Amino acid sequence: MSDLTSNINEVLEDVRQAAARSGRDPAEIGIVAVTKTVPVETVRLAVSAGLLILGENRVQELTAKYPLVEGAEWHLIGHLQRNKVKYITDKVSLIHSLDSAVLAEEINRRMSSMGRVMDVLVQVNIAEDPNKYGIKANQVIDFVETAAQLQGIRIRGLMTIGPYVSDPEEIRPVFRELRKLAGNVKKMDLPGVDMRHLSMGMSNDYIVAIEEGATLVRIGSAIFGTRK
Ligand SMILES: *Cc1c(COP(=O)(O)O)cnc(C)c1O
């Protein structure tokens, strides 16, 4: 068995077990295979192995790989500059990284002009890490209320990037906080907003994230090996 195949099997088994431990159906947890720096041939193998959601954090890499890989959907998971929105509106099914009002307006403008709607997640900077993008937790309600008025975007949930720590248990409160916030947004019951997705958990911490309610885990190195 190749490294890729055994890595994928291991991740699938971990997801299954974490779901079982928390009384969840593993089918409700989507694995976003993060393909940054991964060659196209390897990405194709991952898709053949059944990983049907691919994630890139850079627009340029996404648009380069997009025409070369069939049978999968793409998500943008990293910071999106306003002037690059136009390159991805016809390629991605979900943007995990809505992190500012100006970005919301630009996505809305592009989608509205095509008569379409983009699904987005609001990125939340739970730990208020100055090196990370995202809306501060105490501003999420206001942000969602305003963004919900834009007809060209549909808010489907929240996303966060956990702080890097060696023990994933330390991140549990961050994931819990994101879930709590999503509950608060849901209570607002805004038209065009639902909280079906919690995008949280990466290679180092996806098991904890699933235990805390993640519906999308973004996994790179645990599938494709360490990036150079
Ligand atoms: C790179 C990246 C990941 C995946 O990271 P791994 O630790 O390799 O699993 C997840 N989310 C975002 C936003 C990323 O940029």
XYZ file of N, CA and C in Angstrom, residues 19 41 52 62 64 68 74 94 98-99 105 132 141 145 188 197 201-202 208:
57
model
N -16.020 10.407 15.475
C -17.465 10.584 15.311
C -18.202 9.628 16.254
N -0.525 15.231 -9.960
C -0.675 13.768 -10.079
C -1.103 13.174 -8.739
N -13.159 13.927 -2.240
C -13.842 14.660 -3.307
C -13.956 16.155 -3.026
N -4.778 27.423 -6.748
C -6.097 26.837 -7.033
C -6.418 26.920 -8.521
N -4.407 27.204 -10.977
C -3.491 26.385 -11.777
C -3.923 24.919 -11.769
N -6.906 20.866 -14.168
C -6.159 19.617 -14.343
C -6.691 18.468 -13.487
N -13.836 22.294 -5.267
C -12.758 23.065 -4.647
C -13.309 24.056 -3.634
N -17.253 26.732 -2.068
C -17.334 27.307 -0.723
C -16.065 28.102 -0.432
N -14.156 34.162 4.713
C -14.709 35.518 4.661
C -14.293 36.231 5.944
N -13.437 37.262 5.796
C -12.837 37.859 6.982
C -12.932 39.382 7.029
N -18.429 42.433 0.314
C -19.040 43.278 -0.711
C -18.540 42.932 -2.104
N -3.154 36.382 12.577
C -4.169 35.650 11.817
C -5.285 36.575 11.366
N -21.521 38.617 15.518
C -22.966 38.832 15.391
C -23.251 40.047 14.496
N -24.921 39.985 10.714
C -26.153 40.736 10.495
C -26.038 41.621 9.253
N -30.306 33.980 15.996
C -30.767 35.220 15.370
C -31.760 34.926 14.246
N -22.317 24.546 8.824
C -20.910 24.146 8.840
C -20.073 24.804 9.936
N -10.256 22.338 12.608
C -9.463 21.129 12.706
C -8.565 20.962 11.496
N -7.264 20.772 11.750
C -6.272 20.509 10.716
C -5.541 19.218 11.133
N -9.877 16.296 17.879
C -10.513 17.144 18.896
C -11.624 17.983 18.257
